[in-house]
Short mmCIF file of C-alpha atoms in Angstrom, two decimals:
data_model
loop_
_atom_site.label_atom_id
_atom_site.label_comp_id
_atom_site.label_asym_id
_atom_site.label_seq_id
_atom_site.Cartn_x
_atom_site.Cartn_y
_atom_site.Cartn_z
CA MET A 1 -4.20 -25.07 -9.05
CA PRO A 2 -6.81 -23.16 -11.10
CA VAL A 3 -6.25 -19.49 -11.76
CA GLU A 4 -8.11 -17.42 -9.16
CA ILE A 5 -8.72 -13.67 -9.16
CA THR A 6 -9.96 -11.59 -6.23
CA TRP A 7 -11.09 -7.97 -6.49
CA TRP A 8 -10.44 -5.98 -3.32
CA GLY A 9 -11.80 -2.67 -4.67
CA HIS A 10 -10.61 0.15 -6.93
CA ALA A 11 -7.70 -1.26 -9.01
CA THR A 12 -6.48 -3.68 -6.33
CA CYS A 13 -6.70 -7.35 -7.30
CA THR A 14 -4.94 -10.58 -6.41
CA VAL A 15 -4.14 -12.88 -9.33
CA GLU A 16 -3.17 -16.39 -8.21
CA ASP A 17 -1.60 -18.39 -11.01
CA SER A 18 0.93 -21.23 -10.98
CA ASP A 19 1.20 -21.08 -7.16
CA THR A 20 2.27 -17.43 -7.36
CA ARG A 21 0.33 -14.47 -5.93
CA VAL A 22 0.37 -11.20 -7.89
CA LEU A 23 -1.12 -8.06 -6.35
CA THR A 24 -2.13 -5.08 -8.50
CA ASP A 25 -1.97 -1.41 -7.44
CA PRO A 26 -2.26 -2.06 -3.68
CA LEU A 27 -4.52 0.43 -1.89
CA PHE A 28 -5.36 -0.37 1.73
CA THR A 29 -6.76 2.85 3.18
CA ARG A 30 -10.15 4.28 4.09
CA ARG A 31 -9.19 7.79 3.03
CA LEU A 32 -6.80 9.22 0.47
CA ALA A 33 -6.62 13.01 0.29
CA HIS A 34 -10.14 14.11 -0.70
CA LEU A 35 -11.35 10.55 -1.37
CA ARG A 36 -12.97 8.14 1.04
CA ARG A 37 -13.91 4.52 0.66
CA ARG A 38 -17.67 4.41 0.34
CA ARG A 39 -18.27 0.76 -0.50
CA GLY A 40 -16.71 -2.49 0.68
CA ALA A 41 -14.69 -3.23 3.78
CA LEU A 42 -10.98 -2.59 3.77
CA PRO A 43 -9.08 -5.58 2.39
CA PRO A 44 -8.12 -8.02 5.17
CA PRO A 45 -4.48 -8.54 6.16
CA ASP A 46 -4.29 -11.62 3.92
CA ALA A 47 -4.78 -9.33 0.90
CA ARG A 48 -1.30 -7.93 1.52
CA ARG A 49 0.27 -11.35 0.97
CA ALA A 50 1.92 -11.46 -2.44
CA ASP A 51 4.99 -12.75 -4.19
CA VAL A 52 5.03 -9.73 -6.51
CA ALA A 53 3.13 -6.43 -6.56
CA LEU A 54 2.51 -4.42 -9.72
CA VAL A 55 2.21 -0.62 -9.84
CA SER A 56 0.73 0.72 -13.07
CA HIS A 57 1.49 4.44 -12.69
CA LEU A 58 2.40 7.14 -10.22
CA HIS A 59 -1.00 8.58 -9.28
CA ALA A 60 -1.50 8.27 -5.53
CA ASP A 61 -4.54 5.98 -5.80
CA HIS A 62 -2.34 3.47 -7.68
CA LEU A 63 1.07 4.07 -6.13
CA HIS A 64 0.20 4.49 -2.44
CA VAL A 65 3.40 4.39 -0.44
CA PRO A 66 1.78 3.57 2.97
CA SER A 67 -0.03 0.60 1.42
CA LEU A 68 3.15 -0.64 -0.23
CA GLY A 69 4.87 -0.30 3.12
CA ARG A 70 2.52 -2.96 4.53
CA LEU A 71 3.73 -5.61 2.12
CA ALA A 72 5.86 -8.37 3.60
CA PRO A 73 9.66 -8.15 3.45
CA GLY A 74 11.02 -9.67 0.28
CA THR A 75 7.94 -8.93 -1.82
CA ARG A 76 8.98 -8.01 -5.35
CA LEU A 77 7.67 -4.64 -6.48
CA LEU A 78 7.44 -3.68 -10.15
CA VAL A 79 7.06 0.05 -10.82
CA PRO A 80 7.26 2.28 -13.91
CA ARG A 81 10.76 3.36 -14.88
CA GLY A 82 11.73 6.55 -13.08
CA ALA A 83 9.26 6.04 -10.22
CA PRO A 84 11.84 6.14 -7.37
CA GLY A 85 13.03 9.53 -8.58
CA ALA A 86 9.53 10.92 -8.87
CA VAL A 87 8.24 9.43 -5.60
CA PRO A 88 11.02 9.64 -2.98
CA GLY A 89 8.96 7.59 -0.50
CA LEU A 90 9.62 4.52 -2.62
CA ARG A 91 13.29 4.66 -1.71
CA ARG A 92 12.40 4.14 1.95
CA LEU A 93 10.75 0.79 1.21
CA THR A 94 14.01 -1.07 1.63
CA HIS A 95 12.21 -4.25 2.72
CA LEU A 96 10.87 -4.70 -0.83
CA GLU A 97 12.73 -5.89 -3.94
CA LEU A 98 12.07 -3.04 -6.36
CA ARG A 99 12.44 -3.25 -10.13
CA GLU A 100 11.69 -0.49 -12.62
CA MET A 101 9.81 -1.45 -15.78
CA ALA A 102 9.18 0.08 -19.19
CA PRO A 103 6.89 -1.14 -22.00
CA GLY A 104 8.25 -4.39 -23.40
CA ASP A 105 10.25 -5.32 -20.29
CA GLU A 106 9.71 -8.81 -18.90
CA THR A 107 10.54 -10.45 -15.59
CA ARG A 108 9.90 -13.84 -14.05
CA ALA A 109 8.12 -14.55 -10.76
CA GLY A 110 8.07 -18.24 -9.98
CA ASP A 111 6.62 -19.92 -13.06
CA LEU A 112 5.08 -16.65 -14.27
CA VAL A 113 6.35 -14.24 -16.88
CA ILE A 114 5.23 -10.65 -16.28
CA ARG A 115 5.43 -8.24 -19.21
CA ALA A 116 4.90 -4.48 -19.06
CA VAL A 117 2.75 -3.03 -21.84
CA PRO A 118 1.90 0.58 -22.76
CA ALA A 119 -1.07 2.47 -21.38
CA GLU A 120 -2.56 5.74 -22.59
CA HIS A 121 -2.61 7.73 -19.38
CA ASP A 122 -0.80 10.61 -17.68
CA GLY A 123 2.02 8.94 -15.75
CA ARG A 124 3.14 11.93 -13.67
CA ARG A 125 3.02 12.07 -9.89
CA LEU A 126 0.31 14.71 -9.64
CA PRO A 127 -0.16 17.51 -8.80
CA PHE A 128 3.51 18.22 -9.43
CA GLY A 129 6.50 16.80 -11.18
CA PRO A 130 7.55 16.26 -14.78
CA HIS A 131 6.26 13.41 -16.89
CA ARG A 132 9.16 11.10 -16.09
CA SER A 133 7.51 7.70 -15.84
CA PRO A 134 5.35 5.80 -18.33
CA ALA A 135 1.92 4.56 -17.36
CA LEU A 136 1.85 0.79 -17.75
CA GLY A 137 -0.37 -2.21 -18.01
CA TYR A 138 0.89 -5.70 -17.31
CA VAL A 139 0.33 -9.14 -18.82
CA VAL A 140 0.79 -11.96 -16.31
CA GLU A 141 1.43 -15.23 -18.12
CA GLY A 142 1.28 -18.65 -16.46
CA GLU A 143 -1.57 -21.10 -16.76
CA ALA A 144 -3.48 -18.12 -18.16
CA ARG A 145 -2.52 -14.82 -19.72
CA THR A 146 -4.09 -12.11 -17.59
CA TYR A 147 -4.04 -8.44 -18.63
CA PHE A 148 -4.17 -5.82 -15.91
CA ALA A 149 -4.80 -2.53 -17.68
CA GLY A 150 -4.09 -0.14 -14.79
CA ASP A 151 -5.53 3.19 -15.99
CA THR A 152 -5.69 3.67 -19.73
CA GLY A 153 -7.66 5.13 -22.55
CA LEU A 154 -8.62 3.23 -25.68
CA PHE A 155 -5.77 3.35 -28.20
CA GLU A 156 -5.33 2.00 -31.71
CA SER A 157 -2.53 -0.48 -31.02
CA MET A 158 -3.97 -1.85 -27.77
CA ALA A 159 -4.63 -5.38 -29.04
CA LYS A 160 -1.22 -5.58 -30.72
CA GLU A 161 0.65 -4.32 -27.64
CA VAL A 162 -1.21 -6.57 -25.21
CA GLY A 163 -1.27 -9.68 -27.40
CA PRO A 164 -3.42 -12.78 -26.94
CA ILE A 165 -4.98 -13.04 -23.47
CA GLU A 166 -7.54 -15.14 -21.64
CA VAL A 167 -8.48 -12.72 -18.83
CA ALA A 168 -8.83 -8.93 -18.88
CA LEU A 169 -9.00 -6.75 -15.74
CA LEU A 170 -10.37 -3.52 -17.16
CA PRO A 171 -11.11 -0.18 -15.47
CA VAL A 172 -14.68 0.92 -16.15
CA GLY A 173 -15.04 4.03 -13.97
CA GLY A 174 -13.11 6.34 -11.70
CA TRP A 175 -13.28 8.20 -8.41
CA GLY A 176 -15.15 11.31 -9.51
CA PRO A 177 -18.16 12.41 -11.52
CA TYR A 178 -16.20 12.98 -14.72
CA LEU A 179 -13.61 10.94 -16.59
CA GLY A 180 -11.10 12.80 -18.72
CA GLU A 181 -8.89 11.55 -21.50
CA GLY A 182 -6.76 8.54 -20.78
CA HIS A 183 -9.52 6.61 -19.03
CA LEU A 184 -11.94 3.85 -19.90
CA ASP A 185 -15.58 4.25 -18.99
CA ALA A 186 -18.00 1.33 -19.34
CA GLY A 187 -18.56 1.98 -23.05
CA ARG A 188 -14.90 2.37 -24.00
CA ALA A 189 -14.00 -0.66 -21.87
CA ALA A 190 -16.56 -2.71 -23.81
CA GLN A 191 -14.96 -1.56 -27.05
CA ALA A 192 -11.54 -2.51 -25.66
CA LEU A 193 -12.96 -5.93 -24.87
CA ALA A 194 -14.01 -6.37 -28.48
CA ARG A 195 -10.45 -5.58 -29.61
CA LEU A 196 -8.70 -7.73 -27.02
CA ALA A 197 -11.05 -10.75 -27.35
CA PRO A 198 -10.22 -12.53 -24.08
CA ARG A 199 -12.24 -15.47 -22.81
CA CYS A 200 -13.43 -13.50 -19.79
CA ALA A 201 -13.25 -10.04 -18.21
CA ILE A 202 -13.56 -8.49 -14.75
CA PRO A 203 -14.50 -4.81 -14.36
CA VAL A 204 -12.45 -2.90 -11.78
CA HIS A 205 -11.72 0.71 -10.79
CA TYR A 206 -15.25 1.77 -9.90
CA GLY A 207 -17.64 1.82 -6.96
CA THR A 208 -15.03 2.12 -4.21
CA TYR A 209 -13.69 5.65 -3.61
CA TRP A 210 -15.56 8.92 -4.06
CA PRO A 211 -14.75 12.57 -3.24
CA ILE A 212 -15.82 13.69 0.20
CA GLY A 213 -18.90 15.90 0.06
CA MET A 214 -19.88 14.85 -3.47
CA ASP A 215 -22.26 12.00 -2.64
CA ALA A 216 -25.13 13.70 -4.46
CA VAL A 217 -23.13 14.75 -7.55
CA ARG A 218 -23.83 12.33 -10.43
CA PRO A 219 -24.07 9.33 -8.05
CA HIS A 220 -24.75 6.99 -10.98
CA GLU A 221 -21.10 7.46 -11.98
CA PHE A 222 -20.20 5.73 -8.71
CA HIS A 223 -22.82 2.98 -8.66
CA ALA A 224 -23.53 2.10 -12.29
CA PRO A 225 -20.31 1.42 -14.25
CA GLY A 226 -20.07 -2.28 -13.40
CA GLU A 227 -23.61 -3.10 -14.49
CA GLU A 228 -23.28 -0.81 -17.51
CA PHE A 229 -20.12 -2.64 -18.57
CA VAL A 230 -21.89 -6.00 -18.35
CA ARG A 231 -24.69 -4.67 -20.56
CA LEU A 232 -22.41 -3.08 -23.16
CA ALA A 233 -19.96 -5.99 -23.20
CA ALA A 234 -22.86 -8.24 -24.23
CA ARG A 235 -23.31 -5.97 -27.25
CA TRP A 236 -19.68 -5.37 -28.23
CA ALA A 237 -18.14 -8.70 -27.24
CA PRO A 238 -20.92 -11.28 -26.82
CA ASP A 239 -18.49 -14.22 -26.72
CA VAL A 240 -16.67 -12.87 -23.65
CA THR A 241 -17.82 -13.97 -20.20
CA VAL A 242 -17.97 -11.04 -17.77
CA HIS A 243 -17.60 -11.63 -14.02
CA ARG A 244 -18.83 -8.62 -12.05
CA LEU A 245 -17.39 -9.19 -8.59
CA THR A 246 -18.26 -7.60 -5.29
CA HIS A 247 -15.48 -6.35 -3.03
CA GLY A 248 -13.49 -9.27 -1.69
CA GLU A 249 -15.13 -11.77 -4.04
CA SER A 250 -13.06 -14.29 -6.00
CA VAL A 251 -13.60 -16.14 -9.26
CA ARG A 252 -11.84 -19.00 -10.98
CA PRO A 253 -12.32 -18.09 -14.65
CA ALA A 254 -12.51 -20.77 -17.27
CA VAL A 255 -9.30 -20.24 -19.21
CA ALA A 256 -8.69 -23.59 -20.89
CA PRO A 257 -8.60 -23.33 -24.72
#
């Protein structure tokens, strides 16, 4: 079966590879604290179907306990090391098979090998708690090697840590009018693409959630990152095919050598 990737919005994607379904940073809610979903319907119930779910870091828009609670019993859940201590709600998800991961750790899921890689991002459970868990990306290796970056900034050893890949799921925006350190905007994501040199890329983490009452504050930061990434990727990494998906849209990227 060809590799197929679906973007559900924000950082939530399904990667189907080698008859195994991998779900990234599940977020199935219309509202989260001061954020509301402004674009795209909520993912349908089928989006919750997964063999393994990946959590990149402890921020509530990536580790959302109610969304994880909707996963089917027996779903494997990979989280950063120390996450159950920092987020007590995780310990109540006894229907899931939880494993803590640190950079360099690997685990198998069906015919896939999933490897945790470093990310440059604040891994704490904000707005409180010590920095007890690393922020992670993941490389899912089967018929293709797919890199899910989670949230990260651009860092010098990125290409070395990630290794050779065919597909890159890269964040290109955020959920507010400003991006601080430890994030990729469209320009930095295009530079990351040049370093990583995959065959194709899919921009994620933009155009989904936005702070309530801030619709008129720098609205281009909500609407534009995907298109801006396509434009800048053509400059920085012209050999990489970019698939800009709409919410719920799937693509079968060409990954054969």
